[in-house]
Short mmCIF file of C-alpha atoms in Angstrom, two decimals:
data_model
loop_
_atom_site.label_atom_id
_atom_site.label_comp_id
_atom_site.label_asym_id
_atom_site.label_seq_id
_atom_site.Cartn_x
_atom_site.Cartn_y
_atom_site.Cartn_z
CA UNK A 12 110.59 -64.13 20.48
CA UNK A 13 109.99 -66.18 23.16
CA UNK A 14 112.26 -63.46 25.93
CA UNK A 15 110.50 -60.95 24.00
CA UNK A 16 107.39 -62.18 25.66
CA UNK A 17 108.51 -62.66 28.57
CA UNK A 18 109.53 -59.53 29.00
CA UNK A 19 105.93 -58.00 28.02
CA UNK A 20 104.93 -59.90 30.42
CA UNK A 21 106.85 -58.80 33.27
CA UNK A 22 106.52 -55.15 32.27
CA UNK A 23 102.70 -55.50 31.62
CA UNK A 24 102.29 -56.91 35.33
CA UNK A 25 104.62 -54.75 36.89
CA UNK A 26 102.85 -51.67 35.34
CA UNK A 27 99.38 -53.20 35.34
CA UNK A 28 98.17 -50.90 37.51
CA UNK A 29 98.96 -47.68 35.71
CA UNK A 30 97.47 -49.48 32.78
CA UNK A 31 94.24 -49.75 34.62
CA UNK A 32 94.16 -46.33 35.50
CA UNK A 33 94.09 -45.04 32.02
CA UNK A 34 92.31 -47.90 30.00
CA UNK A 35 89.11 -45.79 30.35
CA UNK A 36 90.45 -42.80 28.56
CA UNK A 37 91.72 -44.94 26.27
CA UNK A 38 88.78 -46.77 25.09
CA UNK A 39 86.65 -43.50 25.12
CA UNK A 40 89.37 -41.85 22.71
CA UNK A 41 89.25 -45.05 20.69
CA UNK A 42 85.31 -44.89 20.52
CA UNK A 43 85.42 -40.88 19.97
CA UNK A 44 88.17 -40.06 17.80
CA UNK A 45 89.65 -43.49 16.21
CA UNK A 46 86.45 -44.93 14.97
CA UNK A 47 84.91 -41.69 13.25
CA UNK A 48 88.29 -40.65 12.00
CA UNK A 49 88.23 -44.46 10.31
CA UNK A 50 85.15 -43.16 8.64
CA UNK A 51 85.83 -40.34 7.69
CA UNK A 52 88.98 -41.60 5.93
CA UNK A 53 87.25 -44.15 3.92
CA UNK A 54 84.29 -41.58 3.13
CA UNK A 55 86.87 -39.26 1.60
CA UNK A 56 87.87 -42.52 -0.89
CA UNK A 57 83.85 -42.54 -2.19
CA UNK A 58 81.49 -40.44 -3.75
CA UNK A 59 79.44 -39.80 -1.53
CA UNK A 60 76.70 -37.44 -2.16
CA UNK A 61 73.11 -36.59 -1.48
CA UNK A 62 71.59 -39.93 -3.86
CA UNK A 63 73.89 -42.31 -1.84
CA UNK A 64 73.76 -40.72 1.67
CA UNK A 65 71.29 -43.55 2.61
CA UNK A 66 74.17 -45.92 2.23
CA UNK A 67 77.22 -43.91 2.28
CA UNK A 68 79.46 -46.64 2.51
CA UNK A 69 78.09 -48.24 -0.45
CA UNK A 70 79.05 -44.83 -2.44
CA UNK A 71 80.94 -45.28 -5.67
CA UNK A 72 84.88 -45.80 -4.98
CA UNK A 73 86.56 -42.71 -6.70
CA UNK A 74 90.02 -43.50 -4.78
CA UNK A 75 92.22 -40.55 -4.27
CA UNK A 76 90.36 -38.07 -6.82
CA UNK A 77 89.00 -35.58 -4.10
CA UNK A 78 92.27 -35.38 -3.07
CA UNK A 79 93.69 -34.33 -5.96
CA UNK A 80 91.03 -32.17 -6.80
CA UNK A 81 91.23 -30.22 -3.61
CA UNK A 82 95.39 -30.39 -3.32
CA UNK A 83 95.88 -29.28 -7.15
CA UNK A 84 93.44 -26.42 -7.22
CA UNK A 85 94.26 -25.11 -3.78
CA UNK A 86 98.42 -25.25 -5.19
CA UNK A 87 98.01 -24.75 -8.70
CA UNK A 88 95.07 -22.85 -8.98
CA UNK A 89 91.33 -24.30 -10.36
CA UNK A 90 88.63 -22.36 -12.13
CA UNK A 91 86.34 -24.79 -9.96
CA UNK A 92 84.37 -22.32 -8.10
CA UNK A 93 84.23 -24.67 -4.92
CA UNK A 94 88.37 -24.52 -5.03
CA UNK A 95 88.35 -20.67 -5.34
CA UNK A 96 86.18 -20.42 -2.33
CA UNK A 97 88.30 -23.03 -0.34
CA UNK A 98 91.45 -21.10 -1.30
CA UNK A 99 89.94 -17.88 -0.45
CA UNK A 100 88.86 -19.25 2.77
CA UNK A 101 92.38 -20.32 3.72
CA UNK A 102 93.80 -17.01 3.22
CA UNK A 103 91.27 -15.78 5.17
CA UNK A 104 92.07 -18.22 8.06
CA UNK A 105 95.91 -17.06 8.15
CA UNK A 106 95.18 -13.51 8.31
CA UNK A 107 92.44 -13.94 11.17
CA UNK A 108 94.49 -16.42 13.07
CA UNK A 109 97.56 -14.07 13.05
CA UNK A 110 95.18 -10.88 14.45
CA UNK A 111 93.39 -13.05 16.91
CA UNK A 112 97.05 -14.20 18.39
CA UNK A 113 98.58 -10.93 18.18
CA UNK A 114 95.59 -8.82 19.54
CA UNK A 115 94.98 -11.93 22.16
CA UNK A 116 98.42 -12.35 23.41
CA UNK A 117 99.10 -7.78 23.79
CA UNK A 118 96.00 -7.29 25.72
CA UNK A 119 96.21 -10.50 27.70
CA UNK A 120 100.13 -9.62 28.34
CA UNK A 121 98.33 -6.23 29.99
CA UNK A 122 95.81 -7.57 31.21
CA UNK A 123 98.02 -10.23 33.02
CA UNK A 124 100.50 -7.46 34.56
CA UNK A 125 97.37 -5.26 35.99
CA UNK A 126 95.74 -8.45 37.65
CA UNK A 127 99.69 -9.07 39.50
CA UNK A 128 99.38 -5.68 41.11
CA UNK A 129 97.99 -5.09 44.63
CA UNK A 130 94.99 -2.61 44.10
CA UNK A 131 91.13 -2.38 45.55
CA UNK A 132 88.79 -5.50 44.32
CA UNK A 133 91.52 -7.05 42.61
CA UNK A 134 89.67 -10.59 42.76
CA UNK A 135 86.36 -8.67 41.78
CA UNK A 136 88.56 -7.62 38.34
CA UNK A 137 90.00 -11.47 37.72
CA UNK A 138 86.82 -12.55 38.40
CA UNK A 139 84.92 -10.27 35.53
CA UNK A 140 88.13 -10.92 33.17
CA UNK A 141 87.16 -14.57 33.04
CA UNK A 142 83.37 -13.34 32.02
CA UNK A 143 84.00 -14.42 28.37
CA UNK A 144 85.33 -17.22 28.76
CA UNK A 145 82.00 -18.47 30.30
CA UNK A 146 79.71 -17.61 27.51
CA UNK A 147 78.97 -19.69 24.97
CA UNK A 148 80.62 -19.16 21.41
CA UNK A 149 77.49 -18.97 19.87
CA UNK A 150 76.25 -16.28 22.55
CA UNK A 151 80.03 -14.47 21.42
CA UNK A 152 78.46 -13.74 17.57
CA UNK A 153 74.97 -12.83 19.07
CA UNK A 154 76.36 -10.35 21.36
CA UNK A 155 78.70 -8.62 19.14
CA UNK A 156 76.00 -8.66 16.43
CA UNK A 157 74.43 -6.16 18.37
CA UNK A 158 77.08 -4.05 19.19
CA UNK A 159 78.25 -4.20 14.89
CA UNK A 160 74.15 -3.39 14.06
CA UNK A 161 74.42 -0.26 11.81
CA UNK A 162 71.95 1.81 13.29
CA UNK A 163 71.64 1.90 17.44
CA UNK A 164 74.64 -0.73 17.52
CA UNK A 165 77.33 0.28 20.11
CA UNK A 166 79.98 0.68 18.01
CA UNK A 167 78.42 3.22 15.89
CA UNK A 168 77.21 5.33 18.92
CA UNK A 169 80.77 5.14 20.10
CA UNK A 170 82.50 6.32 16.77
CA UNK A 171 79.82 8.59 15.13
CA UNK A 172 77.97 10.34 18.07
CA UNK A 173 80.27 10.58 21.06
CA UNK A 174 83.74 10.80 19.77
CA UNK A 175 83.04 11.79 16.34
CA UNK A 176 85.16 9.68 13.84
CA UNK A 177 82.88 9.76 11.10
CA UNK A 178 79.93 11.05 9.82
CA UNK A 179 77.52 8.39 9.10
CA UNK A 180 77.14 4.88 10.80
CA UNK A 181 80.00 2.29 9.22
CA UNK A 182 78.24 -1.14 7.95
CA UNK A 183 80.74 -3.25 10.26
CA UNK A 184 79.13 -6.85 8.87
CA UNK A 185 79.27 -6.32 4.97
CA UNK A 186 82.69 -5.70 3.07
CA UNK A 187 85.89 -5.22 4.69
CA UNK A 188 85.44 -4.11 7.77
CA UNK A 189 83.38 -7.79 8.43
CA UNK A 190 87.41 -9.07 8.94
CA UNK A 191 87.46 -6.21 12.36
CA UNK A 192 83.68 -7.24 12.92
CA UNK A 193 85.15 -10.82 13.21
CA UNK A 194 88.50 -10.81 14.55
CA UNK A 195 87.98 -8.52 17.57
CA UNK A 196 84.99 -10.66 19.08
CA UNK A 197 87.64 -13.39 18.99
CA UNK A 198 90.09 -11.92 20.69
CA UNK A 199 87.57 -10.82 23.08
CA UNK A 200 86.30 -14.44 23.71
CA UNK A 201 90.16 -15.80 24.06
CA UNK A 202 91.31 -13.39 26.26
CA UNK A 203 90.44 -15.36 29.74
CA UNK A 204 92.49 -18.51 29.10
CA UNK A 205 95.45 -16.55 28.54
CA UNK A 206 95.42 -14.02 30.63
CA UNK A 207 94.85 -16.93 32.93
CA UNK A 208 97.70 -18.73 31.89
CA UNK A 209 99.96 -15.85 31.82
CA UNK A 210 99.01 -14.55 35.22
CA UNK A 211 99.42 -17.78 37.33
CA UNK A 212 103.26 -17.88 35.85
CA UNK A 213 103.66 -14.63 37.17
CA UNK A 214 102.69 -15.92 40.31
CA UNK A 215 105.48 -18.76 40.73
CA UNK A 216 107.74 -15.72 40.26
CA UNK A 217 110.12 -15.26 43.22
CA UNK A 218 110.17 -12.04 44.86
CA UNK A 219 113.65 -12.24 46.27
CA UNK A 220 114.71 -12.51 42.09
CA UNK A 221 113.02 -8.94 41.77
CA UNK A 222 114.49 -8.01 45.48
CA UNK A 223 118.08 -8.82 44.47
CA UNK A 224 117.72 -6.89 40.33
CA UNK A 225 116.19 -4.09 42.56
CA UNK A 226 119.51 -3.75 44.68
CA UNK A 227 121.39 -4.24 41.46
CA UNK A 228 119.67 -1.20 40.08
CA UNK A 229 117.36 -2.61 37.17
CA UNK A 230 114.37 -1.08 36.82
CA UNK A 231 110.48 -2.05 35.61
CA UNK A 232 111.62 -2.32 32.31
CA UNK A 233 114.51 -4.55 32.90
CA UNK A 234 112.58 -6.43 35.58
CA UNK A 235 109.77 -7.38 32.49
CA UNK A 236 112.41 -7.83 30.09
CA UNK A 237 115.17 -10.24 32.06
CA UNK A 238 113.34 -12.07 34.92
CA UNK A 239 109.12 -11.48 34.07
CA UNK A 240 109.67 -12.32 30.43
CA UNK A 241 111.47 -15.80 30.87
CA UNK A 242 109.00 -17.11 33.42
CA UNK A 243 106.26 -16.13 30.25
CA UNK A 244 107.94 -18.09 27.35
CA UNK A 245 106.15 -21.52 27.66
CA UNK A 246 103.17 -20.43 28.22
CA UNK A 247 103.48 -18.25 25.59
CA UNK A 248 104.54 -20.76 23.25
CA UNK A 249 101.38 -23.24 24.42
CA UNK A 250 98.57 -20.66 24.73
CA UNK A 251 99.93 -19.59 21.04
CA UNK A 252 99.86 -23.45 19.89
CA UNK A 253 96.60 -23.64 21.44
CA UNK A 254 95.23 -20.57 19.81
CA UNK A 255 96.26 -21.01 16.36
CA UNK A 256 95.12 -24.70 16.41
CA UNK A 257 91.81 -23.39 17.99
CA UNK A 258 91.20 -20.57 15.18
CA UNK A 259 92.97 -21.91 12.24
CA UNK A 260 92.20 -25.57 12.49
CA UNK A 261 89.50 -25.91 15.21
CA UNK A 262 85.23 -25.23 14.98
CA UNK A 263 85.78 -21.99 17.70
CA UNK A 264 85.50 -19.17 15.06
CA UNK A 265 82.40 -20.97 13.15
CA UNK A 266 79.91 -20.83 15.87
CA UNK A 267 81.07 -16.99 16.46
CA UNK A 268 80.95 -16.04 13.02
CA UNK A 269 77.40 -18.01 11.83
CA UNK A 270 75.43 -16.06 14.72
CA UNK A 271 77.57 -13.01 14.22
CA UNK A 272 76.70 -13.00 10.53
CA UNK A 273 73.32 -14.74 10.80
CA UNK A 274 74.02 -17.05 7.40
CA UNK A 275 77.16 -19.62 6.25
CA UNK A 276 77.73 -17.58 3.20
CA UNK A 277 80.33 -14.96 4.57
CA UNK A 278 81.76 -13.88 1.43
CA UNK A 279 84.72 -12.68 0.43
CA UNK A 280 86.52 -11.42 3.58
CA UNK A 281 85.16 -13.48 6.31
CA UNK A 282 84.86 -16.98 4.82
CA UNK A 283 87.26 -19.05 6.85
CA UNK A 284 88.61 -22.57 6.09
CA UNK A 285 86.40 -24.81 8.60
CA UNK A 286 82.96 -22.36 7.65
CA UNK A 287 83.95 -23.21 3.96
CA UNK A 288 83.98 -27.08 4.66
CA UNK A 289 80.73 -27.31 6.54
CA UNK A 290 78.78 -25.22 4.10
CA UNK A 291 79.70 -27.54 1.11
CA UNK A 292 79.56 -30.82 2.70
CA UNK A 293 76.44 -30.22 4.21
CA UNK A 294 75.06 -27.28 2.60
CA UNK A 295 75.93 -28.54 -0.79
CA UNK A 296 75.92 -32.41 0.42
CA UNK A 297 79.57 -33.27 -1.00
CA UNK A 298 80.12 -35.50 1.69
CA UNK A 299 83.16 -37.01 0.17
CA UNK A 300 84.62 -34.40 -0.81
CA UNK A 301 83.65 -32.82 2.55
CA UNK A 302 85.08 -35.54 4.15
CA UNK A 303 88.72 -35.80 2.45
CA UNK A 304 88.77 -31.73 2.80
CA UNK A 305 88.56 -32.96 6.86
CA UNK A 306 91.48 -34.98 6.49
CA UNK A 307 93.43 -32.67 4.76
CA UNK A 308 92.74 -30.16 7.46
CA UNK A 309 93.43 -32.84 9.87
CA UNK A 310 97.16 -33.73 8.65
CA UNK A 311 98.04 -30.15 8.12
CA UNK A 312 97.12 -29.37 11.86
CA UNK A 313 99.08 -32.39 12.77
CA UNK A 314 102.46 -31.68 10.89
CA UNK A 315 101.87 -27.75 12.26
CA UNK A 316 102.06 -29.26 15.74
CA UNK A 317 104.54 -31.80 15.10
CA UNK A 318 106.67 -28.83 13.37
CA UNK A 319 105.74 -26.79 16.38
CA UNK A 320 106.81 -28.56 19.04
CA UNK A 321 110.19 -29.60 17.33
CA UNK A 322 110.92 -25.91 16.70
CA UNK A 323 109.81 -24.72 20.44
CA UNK A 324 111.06 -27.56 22.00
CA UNK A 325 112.83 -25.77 24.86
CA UNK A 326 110.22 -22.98 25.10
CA UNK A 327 107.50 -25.72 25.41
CA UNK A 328 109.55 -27.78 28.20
CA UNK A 329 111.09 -25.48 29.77
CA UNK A 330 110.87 -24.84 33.60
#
């Protein structure tokens, strides 16, 4: 015991300075994250409701039963209306996460190539491609409200009276086609960060690598596919880590689809996971249950990452 001091000792003073450096960030992640995630862990053990919000931590001690509630109906299936819409909501979440990726990384892929080309006002074009990027996510669902409206919206002018797709105005925000009225204001808001992302590895390419395929006869294809394409793979694998964190997981997607729809009730094809968990902790005030719906949320994005990162490893680290 007593070396194994010592040798804290020696290693705290000889790194004492580094320590230093990042005690700040670590006290304000203690204060931000550690302290409210405390809470919220011990909230989801109570009952806390709307008669004991005044002293929530004085709530009735109901142990794991939220927990069991929410696990067993969401894996077993539950009559309980607020488990149907929380299941519904995370099937919604999957298939919105997988379009925003998909449609994110394709046109950001494009995107990316176009912006590595010489051409007239090229840093006029990477400017305007970061435009969404700095607008608020709220501004995102106003925006695109307008363009979805049913009569005079964009959209609809686009389709019915210039190129002639149908015959009457389409009612983008109720039924089905809310998931397109959803998903392609998302991809719209996350294209800067990775065309960003995917353009400055381009940069860090070599020229003499594309010099010496070039001699060897390759051409644009091969180029993408065997030098362009390598560079791409960890960023690929982060911005996609980031991305499905951010709109599975993360409170992104609410803010755009509460303006966007105008109400927290979104219904059957548009209800996603974190909308669902707002609306009946506070809309319904189940703050426990609110609460150990959080956590759940919270573990599941940490074993996705942890799963992540083990699988894409090499992808993630690579140089």
């Amino acid at each position: 015991m007593g070396k194994f001091q010592k040798a804290l000792g020696r290693f705290m003073r000889i790194n004492r300075i580094a320590y230093s450096f990042i005690a700040p960030a670590v006290i304000v992640m203690f204060l931000v994250h550690l302290i409210p995630t405390a809470q919220a862990l011990y909230m989801s053990l109570l009952n806390v409701t709307q008669s004991t919000y005044a002293a929530p931590f004085s709530s009735p001690f109901v142990g794991l039963h939220h927990y069991q509630r929410i696990l067993g109906g969401l894996l077993f299936g539950s009559e309980d209306k607020l488990i149907t819409d929380l299941t519904q909501s995370v099937i919604n979440s999957f298939w919105f996460t997988l379009w925003v990726q998909l449609g994110t990384l394709a046109i950001s892929l494009i995107l990316a190539l176009l912006l590595n080309r010489e051409f007239f006002a090229r840093g006029l074009a990477r400017t305007l491609v970061l435009l969404p990027w700095v607008i608020p996510t709220f501004a995102v669902g106003v925006i695109w409200r307008f363009i979805w409206a049913q009569e005079g919206g964009l959209a609809n002018r686009i389709i019915v009276d210039w190129l002639h797709l149908a015959d009457d105005p389409l009612r983008w925000l109720i039924g089905a086609n809310a998931r397109t009225a959803l998903i392609l204001p998302a991809i719209w808001r996350g294209l800067p960060f990775t065309t960003v992302m995917l353009l400055a590895a381009m940069q860090i390419i070599p020229d003499d690598i594309y010099e010496a395929a070039a001699i060897d006869g390759a051409n644009d294809i091969q180029k993408f596919l065997y030098i362009t394409w390598h560079y791409l793979v960890p960023i690929i694998a982060v911005t996609t880590l980031f991305g499905i964190v951010f709109n599975f997981f993360g409170f992104g997607p609410y803010n755009i689809a509460i303006t966007l729809f105008g109400t927290d009730q979104l219904g059957r094809y548009v209800d996603l996971i974190m909308v669902a968990i707002a609306r009946q902790s506070f809309g319904y005030q189940l703050y426990g249950y609110g609460a150990a719906a959080s956590v759940i949320i919270m573990i599941a994005a940490l074993v996705f990452t942890g799963l992540y990162y083990r699988t894409f490893k090499e992808g993630l680290t690579s140089e």
